[in-house]
Tab-separated table of C-alpha atoms in Angstrom:
chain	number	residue	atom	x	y	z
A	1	UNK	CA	0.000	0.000	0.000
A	2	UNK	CA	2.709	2.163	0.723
A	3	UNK	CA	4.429	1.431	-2.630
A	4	UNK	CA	1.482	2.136	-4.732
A	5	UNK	CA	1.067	5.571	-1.941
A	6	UNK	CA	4.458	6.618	-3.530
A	7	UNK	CA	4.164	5.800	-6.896
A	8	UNK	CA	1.127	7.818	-7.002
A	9	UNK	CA	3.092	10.701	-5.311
A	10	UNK	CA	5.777	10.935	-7.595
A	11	UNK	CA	4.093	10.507	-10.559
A	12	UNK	CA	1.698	13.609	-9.779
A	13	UNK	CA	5.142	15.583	-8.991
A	14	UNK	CA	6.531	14.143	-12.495
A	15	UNK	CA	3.109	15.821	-14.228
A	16	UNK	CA	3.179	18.855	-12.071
A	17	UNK	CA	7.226	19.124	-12.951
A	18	UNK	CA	6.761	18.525	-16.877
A	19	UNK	CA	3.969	21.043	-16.717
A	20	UNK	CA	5.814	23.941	-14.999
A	21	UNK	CA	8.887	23.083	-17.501
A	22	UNK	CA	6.304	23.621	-20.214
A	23	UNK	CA	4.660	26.623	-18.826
A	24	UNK	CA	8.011	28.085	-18.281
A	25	UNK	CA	9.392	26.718	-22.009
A	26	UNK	CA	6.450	28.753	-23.771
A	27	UNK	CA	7.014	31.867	-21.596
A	28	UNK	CA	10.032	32.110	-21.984
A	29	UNK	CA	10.056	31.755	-26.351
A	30	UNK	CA	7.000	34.056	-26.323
A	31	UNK	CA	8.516	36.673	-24.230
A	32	UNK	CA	12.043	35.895	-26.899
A	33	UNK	CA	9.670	36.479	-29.654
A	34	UNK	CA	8.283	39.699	-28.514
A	35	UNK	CA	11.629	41.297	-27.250
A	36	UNK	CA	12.680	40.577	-31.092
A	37	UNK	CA	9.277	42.067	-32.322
A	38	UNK	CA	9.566	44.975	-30.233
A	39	UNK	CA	13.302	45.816	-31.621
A	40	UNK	CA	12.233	45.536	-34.793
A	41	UNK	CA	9.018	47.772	-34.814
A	42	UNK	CA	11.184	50.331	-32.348
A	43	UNK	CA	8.254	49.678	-29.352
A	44	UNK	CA	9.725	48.367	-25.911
A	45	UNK	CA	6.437	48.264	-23.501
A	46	UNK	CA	4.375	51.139	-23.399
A	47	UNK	CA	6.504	53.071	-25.449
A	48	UNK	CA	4.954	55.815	-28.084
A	49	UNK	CA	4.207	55.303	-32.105
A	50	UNK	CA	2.842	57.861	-34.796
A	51	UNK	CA	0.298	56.888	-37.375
A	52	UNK	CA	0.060	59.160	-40.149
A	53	UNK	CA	-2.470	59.267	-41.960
A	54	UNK	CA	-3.309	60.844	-45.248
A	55	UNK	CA	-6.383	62.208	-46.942
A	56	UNK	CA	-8.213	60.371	-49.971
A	57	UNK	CA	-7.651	62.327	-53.091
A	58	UNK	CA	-10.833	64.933	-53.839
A	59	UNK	CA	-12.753	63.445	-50.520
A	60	UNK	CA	-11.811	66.745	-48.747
A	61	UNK	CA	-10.101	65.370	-45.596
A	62	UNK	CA	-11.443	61.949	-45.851
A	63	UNK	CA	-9.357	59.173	-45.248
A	64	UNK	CA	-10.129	56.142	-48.037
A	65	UNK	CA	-11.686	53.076	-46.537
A	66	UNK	CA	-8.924	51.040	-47.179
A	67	UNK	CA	-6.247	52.726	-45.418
A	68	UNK	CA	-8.398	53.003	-42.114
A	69	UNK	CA	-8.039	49.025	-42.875
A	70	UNK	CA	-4.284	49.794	-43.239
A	71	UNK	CA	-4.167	51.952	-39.953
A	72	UNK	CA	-6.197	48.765	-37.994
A	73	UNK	CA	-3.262	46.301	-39.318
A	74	UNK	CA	-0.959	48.332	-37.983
A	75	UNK	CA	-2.786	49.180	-34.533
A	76	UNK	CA	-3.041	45.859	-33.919
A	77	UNK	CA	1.036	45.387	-34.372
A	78	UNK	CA	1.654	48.277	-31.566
A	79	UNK	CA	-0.674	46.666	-29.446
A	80	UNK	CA	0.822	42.806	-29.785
A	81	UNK	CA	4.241	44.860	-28.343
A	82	UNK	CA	2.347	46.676	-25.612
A	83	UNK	CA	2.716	50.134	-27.182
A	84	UNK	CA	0.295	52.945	-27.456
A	85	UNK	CA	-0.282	55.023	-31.397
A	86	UNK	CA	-1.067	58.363	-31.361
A	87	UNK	CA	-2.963	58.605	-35.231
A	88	UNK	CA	-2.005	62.030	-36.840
A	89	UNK	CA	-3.186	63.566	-39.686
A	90	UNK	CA	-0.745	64.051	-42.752
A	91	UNK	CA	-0.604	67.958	-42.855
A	92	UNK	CA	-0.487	68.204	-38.349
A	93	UNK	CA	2.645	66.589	-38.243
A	94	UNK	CA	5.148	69.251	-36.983
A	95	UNK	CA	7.842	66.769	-35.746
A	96	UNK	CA	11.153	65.244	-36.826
A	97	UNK	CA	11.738	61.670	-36.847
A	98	UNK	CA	13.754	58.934	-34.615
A	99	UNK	CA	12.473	60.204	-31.662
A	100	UNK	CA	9.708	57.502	-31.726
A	101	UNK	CA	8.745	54.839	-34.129
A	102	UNK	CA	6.339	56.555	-37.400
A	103	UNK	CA	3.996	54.583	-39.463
A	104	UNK	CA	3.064	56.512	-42.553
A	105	UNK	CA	0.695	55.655	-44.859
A	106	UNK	CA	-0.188	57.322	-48.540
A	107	UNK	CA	1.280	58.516	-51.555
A	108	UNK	CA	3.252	61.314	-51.703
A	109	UNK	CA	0.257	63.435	-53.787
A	110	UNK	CA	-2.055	62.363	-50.673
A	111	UNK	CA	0.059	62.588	-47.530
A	112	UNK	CA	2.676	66.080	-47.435
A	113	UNK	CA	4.941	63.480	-44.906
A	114	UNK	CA	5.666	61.109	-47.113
A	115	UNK	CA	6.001	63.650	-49.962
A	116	UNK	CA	9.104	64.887	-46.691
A	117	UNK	CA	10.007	60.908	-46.459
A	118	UNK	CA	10.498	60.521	-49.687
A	119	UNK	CA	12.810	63.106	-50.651
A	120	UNK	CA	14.570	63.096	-47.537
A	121	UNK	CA	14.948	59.510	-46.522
A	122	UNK	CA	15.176	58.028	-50.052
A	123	UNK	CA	16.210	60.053	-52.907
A	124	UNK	CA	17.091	57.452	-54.950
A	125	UNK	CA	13.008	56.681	-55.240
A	126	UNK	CA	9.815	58.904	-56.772
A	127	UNK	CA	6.593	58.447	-57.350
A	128	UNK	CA	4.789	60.682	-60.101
A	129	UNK	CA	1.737	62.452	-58.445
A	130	UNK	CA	0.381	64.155	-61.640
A	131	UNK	CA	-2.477	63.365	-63.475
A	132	UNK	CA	-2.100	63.344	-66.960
A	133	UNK	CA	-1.099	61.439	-69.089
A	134	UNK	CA	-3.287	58.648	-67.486
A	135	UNK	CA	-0.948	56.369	-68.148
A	136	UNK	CA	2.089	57.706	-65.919
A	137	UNK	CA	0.012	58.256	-63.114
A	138	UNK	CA	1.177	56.995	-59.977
A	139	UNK	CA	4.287	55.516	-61.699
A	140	UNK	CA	7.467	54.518	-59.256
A	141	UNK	CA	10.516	55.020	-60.373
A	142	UNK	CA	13.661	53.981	-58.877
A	143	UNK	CA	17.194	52.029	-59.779
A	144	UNK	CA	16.232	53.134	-63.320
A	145	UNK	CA	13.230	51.189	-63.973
A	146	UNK	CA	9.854	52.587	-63.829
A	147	UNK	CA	7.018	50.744	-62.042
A	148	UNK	CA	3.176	51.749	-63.622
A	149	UNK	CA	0.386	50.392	-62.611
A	150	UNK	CA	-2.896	48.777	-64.282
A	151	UNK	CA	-5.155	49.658	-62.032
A	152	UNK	CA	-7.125	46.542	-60.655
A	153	UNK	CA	-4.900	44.071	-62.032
A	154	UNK	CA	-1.102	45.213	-61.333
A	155	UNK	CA	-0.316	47.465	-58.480
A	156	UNK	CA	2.829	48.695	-57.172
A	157	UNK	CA	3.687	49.612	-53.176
A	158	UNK	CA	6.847	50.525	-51.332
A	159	UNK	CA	7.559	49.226	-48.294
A	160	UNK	CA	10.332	50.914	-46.199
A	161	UNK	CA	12.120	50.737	-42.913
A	162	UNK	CA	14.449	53.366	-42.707
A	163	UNK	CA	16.366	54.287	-39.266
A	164	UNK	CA	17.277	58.002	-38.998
A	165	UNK	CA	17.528	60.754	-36.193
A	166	UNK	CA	19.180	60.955	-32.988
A	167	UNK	CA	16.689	58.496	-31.212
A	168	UNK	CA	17.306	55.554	-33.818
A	169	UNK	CA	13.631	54.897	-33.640
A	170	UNK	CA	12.705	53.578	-37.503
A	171	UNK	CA	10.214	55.357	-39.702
A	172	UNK	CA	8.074	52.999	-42.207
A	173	UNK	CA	6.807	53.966	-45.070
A	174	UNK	CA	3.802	52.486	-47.250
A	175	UNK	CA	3.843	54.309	-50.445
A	176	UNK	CA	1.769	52.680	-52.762
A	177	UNK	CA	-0.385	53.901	-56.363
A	178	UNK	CA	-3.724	52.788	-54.551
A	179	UNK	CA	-4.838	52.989	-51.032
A	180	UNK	CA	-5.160	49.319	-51.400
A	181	UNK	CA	-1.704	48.872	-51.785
A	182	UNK	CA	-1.339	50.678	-48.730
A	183	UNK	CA	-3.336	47.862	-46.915
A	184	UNK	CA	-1.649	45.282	-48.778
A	185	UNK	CA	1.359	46.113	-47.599
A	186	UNK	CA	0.847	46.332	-43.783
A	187	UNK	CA	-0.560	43.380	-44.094
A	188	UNK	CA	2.604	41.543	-45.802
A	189	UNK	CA	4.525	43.471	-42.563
A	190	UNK	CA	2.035	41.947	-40.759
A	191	UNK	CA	2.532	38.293	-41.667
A	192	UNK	CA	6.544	38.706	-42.413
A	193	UNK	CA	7.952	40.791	-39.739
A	194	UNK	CA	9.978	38.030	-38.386
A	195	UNK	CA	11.479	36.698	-41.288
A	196	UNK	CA	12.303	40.715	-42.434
A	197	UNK	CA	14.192	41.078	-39.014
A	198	UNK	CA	16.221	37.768	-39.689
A	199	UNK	CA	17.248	39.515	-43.232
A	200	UNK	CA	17.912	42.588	-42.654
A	201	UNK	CA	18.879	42.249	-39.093
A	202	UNK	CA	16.616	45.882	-37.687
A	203	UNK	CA	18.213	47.794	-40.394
A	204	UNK	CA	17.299	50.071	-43.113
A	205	UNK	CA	15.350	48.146	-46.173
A	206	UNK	CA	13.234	49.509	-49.354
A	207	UNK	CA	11.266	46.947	-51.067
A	208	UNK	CA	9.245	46.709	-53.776
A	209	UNK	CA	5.842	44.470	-53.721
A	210	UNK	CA	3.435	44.254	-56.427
A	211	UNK	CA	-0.533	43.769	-55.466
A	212	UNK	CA	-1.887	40.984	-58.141
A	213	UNK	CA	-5.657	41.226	-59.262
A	214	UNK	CA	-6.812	43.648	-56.346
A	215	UNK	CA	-10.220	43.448	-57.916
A	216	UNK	CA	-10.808	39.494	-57.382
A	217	UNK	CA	-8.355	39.296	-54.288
A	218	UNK	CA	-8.022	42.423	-52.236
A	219	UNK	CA	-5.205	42.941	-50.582
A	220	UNK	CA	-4.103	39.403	-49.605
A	221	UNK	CA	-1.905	38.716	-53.173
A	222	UNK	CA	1.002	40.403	-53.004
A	223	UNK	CA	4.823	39.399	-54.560
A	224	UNK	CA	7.883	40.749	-53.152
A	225	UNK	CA	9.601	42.467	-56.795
A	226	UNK	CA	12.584	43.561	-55.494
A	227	UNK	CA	15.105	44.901	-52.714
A	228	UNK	CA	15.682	48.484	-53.796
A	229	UNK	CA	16.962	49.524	-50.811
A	230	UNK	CA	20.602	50.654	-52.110
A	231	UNK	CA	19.121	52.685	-55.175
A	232	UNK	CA	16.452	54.370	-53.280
A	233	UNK	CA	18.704	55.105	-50.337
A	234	UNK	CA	21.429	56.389	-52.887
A	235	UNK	CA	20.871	60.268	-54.789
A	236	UNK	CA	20.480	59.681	-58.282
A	237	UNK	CA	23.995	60.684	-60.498
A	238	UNK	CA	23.463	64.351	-61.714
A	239	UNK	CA	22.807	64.572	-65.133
A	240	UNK	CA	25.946	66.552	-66.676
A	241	UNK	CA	25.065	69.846	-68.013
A	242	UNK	CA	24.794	70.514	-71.713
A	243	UNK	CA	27.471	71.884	-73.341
């Protein structure tokens, strides 16, 4: 009776010992993998973040349906790392950058900060904001290629982590020729953040991501293009002067 008294004993203290070993096992990888998310988005715990937000072209302050999608996405990453986003209209924000970690969404012809971002950050990298011809509108062009889009069916976005300032705090940028682009590309942050920190190891990167078929699949379809981030970090070679 005693034997089976003790055998009963130690084999609760066996279960209670494999489950604390577990418990402490997935605490301690989730807490590994939020430290790591945290350095990468620039949010320790309750730390500060910007959203900018722009204005939907002709809706007279509006923001376009899609990028209050975008600006969700991206609420819900600052929240995951126990941060708190102040959301900031395009054309109210008076402020430098590294200080604290910036999401900014829009086009430069739709968002004056990211018109700032753009030919501050990454001069190397420009997006046409007139309207006519038809044809160029929206176009991207950087490295020497030129990016247009059909709208609907081929789409182009820039996605961009850049780390400037004194505080060191990264600034990204979704730049893309339709707001759904926008929200495509938070959402590819979204869903590759950790493999983007194991490339480019919480450093500066540019890419390029096209949105496929927008009209039959939203903003869930999107292919990585390419790494731009040396041309669009680089000024482009002056053009020698006629003689």
């Amino acid at each position: 009776m005693d034997e089976d008294l003790r055998n009963i004993v130690l084999g609760v203290l066996a279960t209670g010992l494999s489950a604390s070993l577990g418990w402490l096992t997935r605490t301690y990888v989730w807490r590994r993998r939020l430290r790591r998310k945290q350095a990468f988005f620039g949010l320790p715990g309750q730390a500060e973040c910007l959203l900018v937000v722009n204005r939907e072209a002709g809706g007279d302050g509006a923001v376009h349906r899609f990028d209050v999608f975008a600006l969700l996405e991206l609420a819900a990453l600052v929240k995951d790392c126990g941060a708190q986003a102040q959301i900031v209209q395009h054309d109210r924000t008076h402020l430098g950058f590294g200080d604290r970690t910036e999401f900014c969404v829009g086009g430069p012809g739709s968002n004056r900060r990211m018109a700032a971002h753009l030919g501050s950050l990454l001069p190397g990298l420009s997006m046409n904001t007139e309207t006519d011809p038809v044809e160029e509108r929206g176009a991207i062009e950087v490295g020497g290629e030129r990016y247009r889009m059909e709208p609907g069916s081929v789409e182009y976005v820039v996605l961009a982590r850049i780390t400037a300032g004194d505080g060191g705090r990264p600034v990204f940028l979704f730049c893309g020729q339709r707001a759904i682009t926008n929200q495509a590309a938070t959402r590819y942050l979204a869903r590759h953040h950790e493999r983007l920190a194991r490339s480019h190891r919480s450093g500066s990167f540019v890419l390029l991501l096209k949105v496929v078929n927008s009209q039959a699949y939203g903003p869930d379809v999107v292919e990585l293009v390419a790494d731009v981030t040396r041309a669009a970090l680089s000024a482009p070679a002056a053009v020698p002067a006629a003689t």
